[in-house]
Amino acid sequence: MPPREAETHCPYCALQCGMVLRDSGDRVEVLPRQFPTNRGGLCQKGWTATELLDHPDRLTTPLLRDPASGELRPATWEAALDRVATGIHAIRSAHGRDAVAVFGGGGLTNEKAYALGKFARVALRTRNIDYNGRWCMSSAAAAGIRAFGIDRGLPFPLADLGRADTLLLVGANPAETMPPLMRHVTDQRERGGRLIVVDPRVTATARQADLHLQPLPGTDLAVANALLHIAVTEGLVDKAYVDARTTGFEQVRRTVAGYWPAEVERLSGVPVADLEETVRALARGSAIILTARGAEQHAKGVDTVSAFVNLALALGLPGRPGSGYGCLTGQGNGQGGREHGQKADQLPGYRKIDDPAARTHVAGVWGVDPDDLPGPGVPAYQLLDSLGTPGGPRALLVFGSNPVVSAPRAARVTERLRGLDLLVVADFLLSETAALADVVLPVAQWAEEEGTMTNLEGRVLRRQALRPPPPGVRTDLDILAGLATRLTGTDAAFPTDPRAVFAELRRASAGGPADYAGVTWERIERDEGTFWPCPDPDGPDTPRLFADRFPTPDGRARFHPVSHRPAAEEVCAEYPLHFTTGRVLAQYQSGTQTRRVAALRKAAPRGFVELHPDLADRLGVDDGDELIVTSRRGELRAPARLSPAIRPDTVFAPFHWGGAARANSVTNDATDPVSGMPEFKICAVRVEKA
Ligand SMILES: Nc1nc2c(c(=O)[nH]1)N[C@H]1C(S)=C(S)[C@@H](COP(=O)(O)OP(=O)(O)OC[C@H]3O[C@@H](n4cnc5c(=O)[nH]c(N)nc54)[C@H](O)[C@@H]3O)O[C@H]1N2
Ligand SMILES: Nc1nc2c(c(=O)[nH]1)N[C@H]1C(S)=C(S)[C@@H](COP(=O)(O)OP(=O)(O)OC[C@H]3O[C@@H](n4cnc5c(=O)[nH]c(N)nc54)[C@H](O)[C@@H]3O)O[C@H]1N2
Ligand code: SF4
Ligand SMILES: [Mo]
C-alpha cells in the first residue's frame, strides 16, 4: 500500500501552520507544506504533534466513576451516554434547565463549536455555556467591537506585517508562541522596518527588537495614553483621517492630555525618550500595532486594548496599506471559536443572543421557537465559580479545556468541580480535569477528522483526515448527537457529518457580522483558505477590512476614552513582588498534550520561577533552588531560574503544569468588568526558599 497523505494544519496554535501528514503504516510523519502563514516552517510542537495519535496514554474507551471504589472504570458507550443522560434528566427535574452547564474550547473546529452552542440552547435549553476563549480573546474582542464594530483578530493577512515600516508588539512573545510568524517580522526588518516590543521581560522576541520598552506589568494603558499624549503635543495626529473616518477623538484628546510622559515614566519605568522614539516611529510611514495576552489578560484588559486602538486611530493606521491595529489570536480555532455560539451571550455568526432579530433568524435555522431559546449566561470564571453552589449549576460538560490547570485561582475552581453532582469530560487524554470526572468520553484527534478552523487572520481553513479514529473512539459531533437523541428523543437536528454541520453553520451565520454563507470547503482548498466575511459563494472574500469604511452604523471607527487604574491587587509589605505568567516554546497551554511528547518534555521538563539575580541575591536564592511563591490565594513550588531578562521587582512562571508547580494556584480571579477576562498577568506575591 502506498503511504496515505493528508494536507492539514497543526493542531495547536492560531497560526495554524500548514503541514502534510504521511502515514506509512508503521509511523506517521509530519512534512513541511508551503502555506502563506508559515511558509513551510513549523515549531517543535508542530513537528512532534503526531506522537499523540498512537500514544499509550490515549483514551480508547469511555470511563465511568465506580460509586463503590470511587475509581474510573472502562464502560461501553451505551452505558456512558445513558449515565450522562440520566444524570442530566435528574438534575433538570430537580433544579431546572440552567442547572446543567457546558464549557467549550477555542481548539474545537468551527463545526464542533457551532454544534456545542446549539446543543446547549436546543438540547439542554440552558443559558449556562461559556468557553476558555474567555481566558484568551475576550478583552481584545470587546475592544475591537467597541471601536471597529467587528472582532476579527487581524483585519489583514499576516504577510502585511512584512510591509510595515514600524511594528509595535505589546505583551506578545511570538518568537516563542508562534515562531514561524517571525519570518514575516524578518521580512519587515530586512526591508529596513523597525521592531518595537513592550514586555516586562527581555523575551526571545524582545531580543530581536530595535527598541524594547520594559514596563511594570499592568501599566500598558498608561504607556499607550502617554504615547498618544506625545503624538498630540508633537503634532503627529493624522487630522484628516480623524475627521473623515472616526468619532469621539476630542474626549480622548482631553483624557490623554493628563498623561504627562514624565509621570508615566515614574509609573511604568519606561523612559520618556523611549516613549518619544516609539511615537515618532509609529507616525512615520506605515505602522502596525499588535497586542497579545501580556496587555490583555488584566482586569483592565479591554480598556488597555482601547488605549492602543485609540493610538492607532489617531495616527490614521487602520485601513491603510501595511498599517493597522490587530490582536494575535491564541488557540487553534481561537477566532472561529468565538463566532459560532460557544460564548455565553452569543448566537452563530457573531450574533447577540439578546437581539430579537438574531434569535428569530437562528431559531428558524434550528427549527425551534425563538421564545424557547435561553437568554445570555455568565462569563467563564463566574460560571465555574458558581458550580455546585446554591442556585448554581450541578452538572458540567467540558469539551476541549482543562480548567483544573488553566483557570485563575485554580484551587477554588477545582473545589467547585468536585462539588458537582455530575462532571462529564470529553478528551483524548486523561487531563487533570478529566481525572475528576464522573464520566470521561474518549474523542478523535485532529488527524482523524474533517472540519474547518479559522486562523488568527480570519482565514477559514480545511482540516483533512489522515485516517479514521482508533476503535472505541468517537468524534465530539458523535457524542453531541448521541446525547441529543437521549435528551430530546430525536437525532435529526444534530448531524454527525462535519460537512452537513458546516452547511448549516453557513445558513445560521448568513447576514451576521461573521458571515460564512459564501465559504465552501472546495473554495477553501482552491484559494488557500477563505477570509470572512464572505456572504456570497460567487462573490469575493475579505482579506482586508476597513479600507473604505468600518462596519459601524455610521461607517466610522469610534474612539473610547480610557484611564489607567491600578491592578486589582497591589504589592504590599506582606506580598512585595509582582507575579506574572505566560508560556514557553515547548509546552502548550495546560500541557495535557505537550507534556506527553518526549522531545517537548525533554526541552521543558517542569515548571520554574524566573527571577532577577539581584532579587535572588536579596532572597539568598541560587539558580535551581526550590522556591515557594505565595499569594493571598495559594502557593506554587518550583525551582528558581535566575535571569537578568526580567525586572527585579517581578517574577514570572509559565502556566503549563499542574500539581505543585501550578501557576494558577497563585493567580488572581479578579475579572474585567466588560469582557470577563481574568487578571492572569499580575498579582502580588511573596517568594521564599522552600
Ligand atoms: N509555545 C506556546 N505557544 C502558544 C501557546 C502555548 O501555550 N505555548 N498558546 C497559544 C495561545 S492560546 C495564546 S493565547 C498565545 C499567547 O501568546 P503570547 O501573548 O505571546 O504569550 P504569553 O506568554 O502569555 O504573554 C506574552 C508576554 O506578555 C508578557 N507580559 C506579562 N505581563 C505583561 C504586562 O503587564 N504587559 C505587557 N506588555 N506584557 C506582559 C510576558 O512576559 C510574555 O512574554 O500563544 C499561543 N501559542
Ligand atoms: N496563569 C495563566 N493561566 C492561563 C493563561 C495564562 O497566560 N496564564 N492563558 C489562558 C489562555 S490564553 C488559554 S487559551 C487557556 C487555555 O487553557 P485550557 O482551556 O485548559 O486549554 P488546553 O490546555 O488547550 O486544553 C484543551 C484540552 O482539551 C483537549 N482537546 C484538544 N482538542 C480537543 C477536541 O477537539 N475535542 C475535545 N473534546 N478535547 C480536545 C486537550 O487534550 C486538553 O486536555 O489558559 C488560560 N490560562
Ligand atoms: S507555531 Fe503554532 S501552528 Fe505553527 S507549528 Fe507551532 S504550534 Fe503549530
Ligand atoms: Mo489563549
mmCIF file of N, CA, C and O in Angstrom, residues 125-189:
data_model
loop_
_atom_site.group_PDB
_atom_site.id
_atom_site.type_symbol
_atom_site.label_atom_id
_atom_site.label_comp_id
_atom_site.label_asym_id
_atom_site.label_seq_id
_atom_site.Cartn_x
_atom_site.Cartn_y
_atom_site.Cartn_z
ATOM 1 N N ARG A 125 -31.290 23.372 26.535
ATOM 2 C CA ARG A 125 -32.035 24.624 26.763
ATOM 3 C C ARG A 125 -31.546 25.351 28.014
ATOM 4 O O ARG A 125 -32.304 25.946 28.758
ATOM 5 N N THR A 126 -30.210 25.328 28.186
ATOM 6 C CA THR A 126 -29.604 26.058 29.304
ATOM 7 C C THR A 126 -28.988 27.352 28.793
ATOM 8 O O THR A 126 -28.515 27.428 27.666
ATOM 9 N N ARG A 127 -28.985 28.361 29.663
ATOM 10 C CA ARG A 127 -28.266 29.595 29.314
ATOM 11 C C ARG A 127 -26.793 29.478 29.683
ATOM 12 O O ARG A 127 -25.973 30.297 29.300
ATOM 13 N N ASN A 128 -26.450 28.443 30.453
ATOM 14 C CA ASN A 128 -25.105 28.358 31.016
ATOM 15 C C ASN A 128 -24.115 27.651 30.101
ATOM 16 O O ASN A 128 -23.853 26.460 30.242
ATOM 17 N N ILE A 129 -23.588 28.410 29.144
ATOM 18 C CA ILE A 129 -22.483 27.915 28.320
ATOM 19 C C ILE A 129 -21.462 29.043 28.198
ATOM 20 O O ILE A 129 -21.819 30.207 28.033
ATOM 21 N N ASP A 130 -20.193 28.697 28.349
ATOM 22 C CA ASP A 130 -19.111 29.627 28.013
ATOM 23 C C ASP A 130 -17.886 28.775 27.714
ATOM 24 O O ASP A 130 -17.997 27.538 27.662
ATOM 25 N N TYR A 131 -16.736 29.376 27.495
ATOM 26 C CA TYR A 131 -15.614 28.586 26.996
ATOM 27 C C TYR A 131 -14.290 29.248 27.333
ATOM 28 O O TYR A 131 -14.254 30.385 27.795
ATOM 29 N N ASN A 132 -13.204 28.529 27.091
ATOM 30 C CA ASN A 132 -11.892 29.011 27.523
ATOM 31 C C ASN A 132 -11.386 30.209 26.711
ATOM 32 O O ASN A 132 -10.404 30.826 27.099
ATOM 33 N N GLY A 133 -12.043 30.546 25.606
ATOM 34 C CA GLY A 133 -11.668 31.755 24.873
ATOM 35 C C GLY A 133 -11.860 33.000 25.728
ATOM 36 O O GLY A 133 -11.276 34.052 25.469
ATOM 37 N N ARG A 134 -12.688 32.881 26.747
ATOM 38 C CA ARG A 134 -12.866 33.963 27.710
ATOM 39 C C ARG A 134 -11.549 34.295 28.409
ATOM 40 O O ARG A 134 -11.300 35.426 28.790
ATOM 41 N N TRP A 135 -10.695 33.276 28.594
ATOM 42 C CA TRP A 135 -9.377 33.467 29.221
ATOM 43 C C TRP A 135 -8.408 34.115 28.232
ATOM 44 O O TRP A 135 -7.267 34.385 28.560
ATOM 45 N N CYS A 136 -8.814 34.194 26.983
ATOM 46 C CA CYS A 136 -7.849 34.369 25.901
ATOM 47 C C CYS A 136 -8.142 35.613 25.068
ATOM 48 O O CYS A 136 -7.388 36.560 25.072
ATOM 49 N N MET A 137 -9.255 35.612 24.367
ATOM 50 C CA MET A 137 -9.500 36.635 23.355
ATOM 51 C C MET A 137 -10.507 37.696 23.790
ATOM 52 O O MET A 137 -10.781 38.626 23.047
ATOM 53 N N SER A 138 -11.105 37.546 24.986
ATOM 54 C CA SER A 138 -12.303 38.338 25.256
ATOM 55 C C SER A 138 -12.032 39.845 25.360
ATOM 56 O O SER A 138 -12.868 40.645 24.955
ATOM 57 N N SER A 139 -10.865 40.225 25.868
ATOM 58 C CA SER A 139 -10.633 41.669 26.029
ATOM 59 C C SER A 139 -10.405 42.357 24.693
ATOM 60 O O SER A 139 -10.972 43.421 24.413
ATOM 61 N N ALA A 140 -9.597 41.731 23.844
ATOM 62 C CA ALA A 140 -9.363 42.305 22.522
ATOM 63 C C ALA A 140 -10.657 42.296 21.712
ATOM 64 O O ALA A 140 -10.942 43.239 20.962
ATOM 65 N N ALA A 141 -11.450 41.234 21.877
ATOM 66 C CA ALA A 141 -12.710 41.135 21.145
ATOM 67 C C ALA A 141 -13.632 42.296 21.505
ATOM 68 O O ALA A 141 -14.181 42.973 20.637
ATOM 69 N N ALA A 142 -13.771 42.529 22.813
ATOM 70 C CA ALA A 142 -14.682 43.590 23.260
ATOM 71 C C ALA A 142 -14.190 44.958 22.789
ATOM 72 O O ALA A 142 -14.981 45.795 22.334
ATOM 73 N N ALA A 143 -12.880 45.193 22.883
ATOM 74 C CA ALA A 143 -12.347 46.495 22.466
ATOM 75 C C ALA A 143 -12.474 46.664 20.953
ATOM 76 O O ALA A 143 -12.748 47.764 20.454
ATOM 77 N N GLY A 144 -12.288 45.578 20.213
ATOM 78 C CA GLY A 144 -12.407 45.633 18.751
ATOM 79 C C GLY A 144 -13.823 45.989 18.331
ATOM 80 O O GLY A 144 -14.037 46.860 17.474
ATOM 81 N N ILE A 145 -14.799 45.363 18.964
ATOM 82 C CA ILE A 145 -16.195 45.642 18.623
ATOM 83 C C ILE A 145 -16.544 47.083 19.001
ATOM 84 O O ILE A 145 -17.195 47.801 18.248
ATOM 85 N N ARG A 146 -16.044 47.497 20.168
ATOM 86 C CA ARG A 146 -16.312 48.852 20.635
ATOM 87 C C ARG A 146 -15.798 49.893 19.623
ATOM 88 O O ARG A 146 -16.468 50.870 19.347
ATOM 89 N N ALA A 147 -14.632 49.657 19.053
ATOM 90 C CA ALA A 147 -14.033 50.655 18.159
ATOM 91 C C ALA A 147 -14.428 50.454 16.697
ATOM 92 O O ALA A 147 -14.775 51.406 15.997
ATOM 93 N N PHE A 148 -14.345 49.206 16.226
ATOM 94 C CA PHE A 148 -14.480 48.961 14.786
ATOM 95 C C PHE A 148 -15.825 48.359 14.402
ATOM 96 O O PHE A 148 -16.130 48.207 13.220
ATOM 97 N N GLY A 149 -16.599 47.911 15.408
ATOM 98 C CA GLY A 149 -17.877 47.266 15.105
ATOM 99 C C GLY A 149 -17.730 45.817 14.705
ATOM 100 O O GLY A 149 -18.692 45.180 14.276
ATOM 101 N N ILE A 150 -16.533 45.261 14.816
ATOM 102 C CA ILE A 150 -16.312 43.884 14.405
ATOM 103 C C ILE A 150 -15.098 43.355 15.168
ATOM 104 O O ILE A 150 -14.221 44.132 15.559
ATOM 105 N N ASP A 151 -15.059 42.060 15.379
ATOM 106 C CA ASP A 151 -13.927 41.437 16.069
ATOM 107 C C ASP A 151 -13.297 40.386 15.161
ATOM 108 O O ASP A 151 -13.655 39.221 15.204
ATOM 109 N N ARG A 152 -12.377 40.843 14.318
ATOM 110 C CA ARG A 152 -11.537 39.877 13.611
ATOM 111 C C ARG A 152 -10.107 40.192 14.004
ATOM 112 O O ARG A 152 -9.607 41.261 13.671
ATOM 113 N N GLY A 153 -9.442 39.247 14.683
ATOM 114 C CA GLY A 153 -8.142 39.489 15.313
ATOM 115 C C GLY A 153 -7.209 40.325 14.444
ATOM 116 O O GLY A 153 -6.798 41.415 14.823
ATOM 117 N N LEU A 154 -6.852 39.794 13.276
ATOM 118 C CA LEU A 154 -6.078 40.584 12.322
ATOM 119 C C LEU A 154 -7.033 40.993 11.195
ATOM 120 O O LEU A 154 -7.610 40.131 10.543
ATOM 121 N N PRO A 155 -7.175 42.285 10.945
ATOM 122 C CA PRO A 155 -8.051 42.704 9.844
ATOM 123 C C PRO A 155 -7.314 42.694 8.510
ATOM 124 O O PRO A 155 -7.798 43.270 7.538
ATOM 125 N N PHE A 156 -6.162 42.043 8.478
ATOM 126 C CA PHE A 156 -5.364 41.962 7.238
ATOM 127 C C PHE A 156 -4.574 40.659 7.277
ATOM 128 O O PHE A 156 -4.370 40.083 8.356
ATOM 129 N N PRO A 157 -4.098 40.165 6.107
ATOM 130 C CA PRO A 157 -3.289 38.941 6.122
ATOM 131 C C PRO A 157 -1.966 39.171 6.853
ATOM 132 O O PRO A 157 -1.424 40.283 6.858
ATOM 133 N N LEU A 158 -1.455 38.097 7.434
ATOM 134 C CA LEU A 158 -0.214 38.162 8.194
ATOM 135 C C LEU A 158 0.949 38.731 7.377
ATOM 136 O O LEU A 158 1.826 39.423 7.906
ATOM 137 N N ALA A 159 0.949 38.442 6.078
ATOM 138 C CA ALA A 159 2.046 38.897 5.216
ATOM 139 C C ALA A 159 2.158 40.422 5.215
ATOM 140 O O ALA A 159 3.219 40.969 4.902
ATOM 141 N N ASP A 160 1.078 41.123 5.594
ATOM 142 C CA ASP A 160 1.147 42.590 5.669
ATOM 143 C C ASP A 160 2.167 43.066 6.699
ATOM 144 O O ASP A 160 2.650 44.201 6.598
ATOM 145 N N LEU A 161 2.473 42.220 7.685
ATOM 146 C CA LEU A 161 3.487 42.624 8.674
ATOM 147 C C LEU A 161 4.788 42.986 7.967
ATOM 148 O O LEU A 161 5.501 43.899 8.384
ATOM 149 N N GLY A 162 5.082 42.251 6.911
ATOM 150 C CA GLY A 162 6.320 42.483 6.175
ATOM 151 C C GLY A 162 6.386 43.853 5.521
ATOM 152 O O GLY A 162 7.458 44.328 5.157
ATOM 153 N N ARG A 163 5.229 44.510 5.370
ATOM 154 C CA ARG A 163 5.182 45.800 4.673
ATOM 155 C C ARG A 163 5.186 46.985 5.626
ATOM 156 O O ARG A 163 5.178 48.140 5.188
ATOM 157 N N ALA A 164 5.154 46.718 6.928
ATOM 158 C CA ALA A 164 5.068 47.830 7.885
ATOM 159 C C ALA A 164 6.448 48.437 8.129
ATOM 160 O O ALA A 164 7.405 47.713 8.371
ATOM 161 N N ASP A 165 6.536 49.750 8.083
ATOM 162 C CA ASP A 165 7.812 50.397 8.419
ATOM 163 C C ASP A 165 8.116 50.234 9.905
ATOM 164 O O ASP A 165 9.267 50.083 10.291
ATOM 165 N N THR A 166 7.055 50.277 10.721
ATOM 166 C CA THR A 166 7.247 50.045 12.159
ATOM 167 C C THR A 166 6.224 49.027 12.649
ATOM 168 O O THR A 166 5.059 49.079 12.273
ATOM 169 N N LEU A 167 6.711 48.110 13.484
ATOM 170 C CA LEU A 167 5.841 47.093 14.060
ATOM 171 C C LEU A 167 5.974 47.192 15.571
ATOM 172 O O LEU A 167 7.082 47.106 16.105
ATOM 173 N N LEU A 168 4.848 47.424 16.252
ATOM 174 C CA LEU A 168 4.850 47.525 17.710
ATOM 175 C C LEU A 168 4.128 46.314 18.283
ATOM 176 O O LEU A 168 2.943 46.112 18.016
ATOM 177 N N LEU A 169 4.840 45.500 19.057
ATOM 178 C CA LEU A 169 4.253 44.313 19.692
ATOM 179 C C LEU A 169 4.095 44.590 21.178
ATOM 180 O O LEU A 169 5.091 44.843 21.867
ATOM 181 N N VAL A 170 2.862 44.509 21.666
ATOM 182 C CA VAL A 170 2.599 44.833 23.072
ATOM 183 C C VAL A 170 2.158 43.582 23.815
ATOM 184 O O VAL A 170 1.084 43.039 23.546
ATOM 185 N N GLY A 171 2.994 43.099 24.733
ATOM 186 C CA GLY A 171 2.634 41.905 25.505
ATOM 187 C C GLY A 171 2.498 40.684 24.619
ATOM 188 O O GLY A 171 1.616 39.850 24.833
ATOM 189 N N ALA A 172 3.366 40.572 23.652
ATOM 190 C CA ALA A 172 3.338 39.439 22.724
ATOM 191 C C ALA A 172 4.749 38.884 22.595
ATOM 192 O O ALA A 172 5.694 39.651 22.433
ATOM 193 N N ASN A 173 4.856 37.574 22.637
ATOM 194 C CA ASN A 173 6.166 36.923 22.523
ATOM 195 C C ASN A 173 6.146 35.864 21.413
ATOM 196 O O ASN A 173 6.391 34.680 21.659
ATOM 197 N N PRO A 174 5.839 36.302 20.171
ATOM 198 C CA PRO A 174 5.653 35.308 19.107
ATOM 199 C C PRO A 174 6.894 34.454 18.816
ATOM 200 O O PRO A 174 6.754 33.347 18.300
ATOM 201 N N ALA A 175 8.090 34.932 19.175
ATOM 202 C CA ALA A 175 9.270 34.097 18.929
ATOM 203 C C ALA A 175 9.149 32.782 19.683
ATOM 204 O O ALA A 175 9.720 31.766 19.280
ATOM 205 N N GLU A 176 8.384 32.765 20.779
ATOM 206 C CA GLU A 176 8.130 31.512 21.490
ATOM 207 C C GLU A 176 6.723 30.985 21.261
ATOM 208 O O GLU A 176 6.501 29.780 21.297
ATOM 209 N N THR A 177 5.755 31.879 21.068
ATOM 210 C CA THR A 177 4.377 31.409 20.986
ATOM 211 C C THR A 177 3.904 31.147 19.553
ATOM 212 O O THR A 177 2.912 30.446 19.373
ATOM 213 N N MET A 178 4.578 31.691 18.553
ATOM 214 C CA MET A 178 4.238 31.433 17.151
ATOM 215 C C MET A 178 5.489 31.584 16.292
ATOM 216 O O MET A 178 5.546 32.451 15.399
ATOM 217 N N PRO A 179 6.498 30.746 16.523
ATOM 218 C CA PRO A 179 7.801 31.003 15.900
ATOM 219 C C PRO A 179 7.776 31.261 14.381
ATOM 220 O O PRO A 179 8.443 32.202 13.925
ATOM 221 N N PRO A 180 7.009 30.514 13.587
ATOM 222 C CA PRO A 180 7.075 30.790 12.143
ATOM 223 C C PRO A 180 6.555 32.174 11.763
ATOM 224 O O PRO A 180 6.867 32.676 10.672
ATOM 225 N N LEU A 181 5.782 32.802 12.644
ATOM 226 C CA LEU A 181 5.315 34.171 12.384
ATOM 227 C C LEU A 181 6.500 35.119 12.249
ATOM 228 O O LEU A 181 6.433 36.122 11.529
ATOM 229 N N MET A 182 7.615 34.777 12.917
ATOM 230 C CA MET A 182 8.775 35.664 12.902
ATOM 231 C C MET A 182 9.388 35.790 11.509
ATOM 232 O O MET A 182 10.159 36.708 11.252
ATOM 233 N N ARG A 183 9.035 34.856 10.610
ATOM 234 C CA ARG A 183 9.512 35.003 9.219
ATOM 235 C C ARG A 183 8.994 36.295 8.607
ATOM 236 O O ARG A 183 9.684 36.952 7.823
ATOM 237 N N HIS A 184 7.750 36.661 8.957
ATOM 238 C CA HIS A 184 7.192 37.910 8.431
ATOM 239 C C HIS A 184 7.881 39.110 9.074
ATOM 240 O O HIS A 184 8.069 40.143 8.440
ATOM 241 N N VAL A 185 8.263 38.951 10.336
ATOM 242 C CA VAL A 185 8.980 40.035 11.019
ATOM 243 C C VAL A 185 10.378 40.186 10.408
ATOM 244 O O VAL A 185 10.874 41.302 10.220
ATOM 245 N N THR A 186 11.007 39.066 10.076
ATOM 246 C CA THR A 186 12.317 39.129 9.423
ATOM 247 C C THR A 186 12.209 39.867 8.082
ATOM 248 O O THR A 186 13.030 40.733 7.770
ATOM 249 N N ASP A 187 11.161 39.547 7.321
ATOM 250 C CA ASP A 187 10.906 40.290 6.069
ATOM 251 C C ASP A 187 10.858 41.781 6.327
ATOM 252 O O ASP A 187 11.460 42.588 5.616
ATOM 253 N N GLN A 188 10.089 42.113 7.359
ATOM 254 C CA GLN A 188 9.857 43.513 7.680
ATOM 255 C C GLN A 188 11.174 44.197 7.997
ATOM 256 O O GLN A 188 11.465 45.287 7.510
ATOM 257 N N ARG A 189 12.030 43.522 8.779
ATOM 258 C CA ARG A 189 13.269 44.147 9.212
ATOM 259 C C ARG A 189 14.263 44.199 8.070
ATOM 260 O O ARG A 189 15.048 45.138 7.958
#
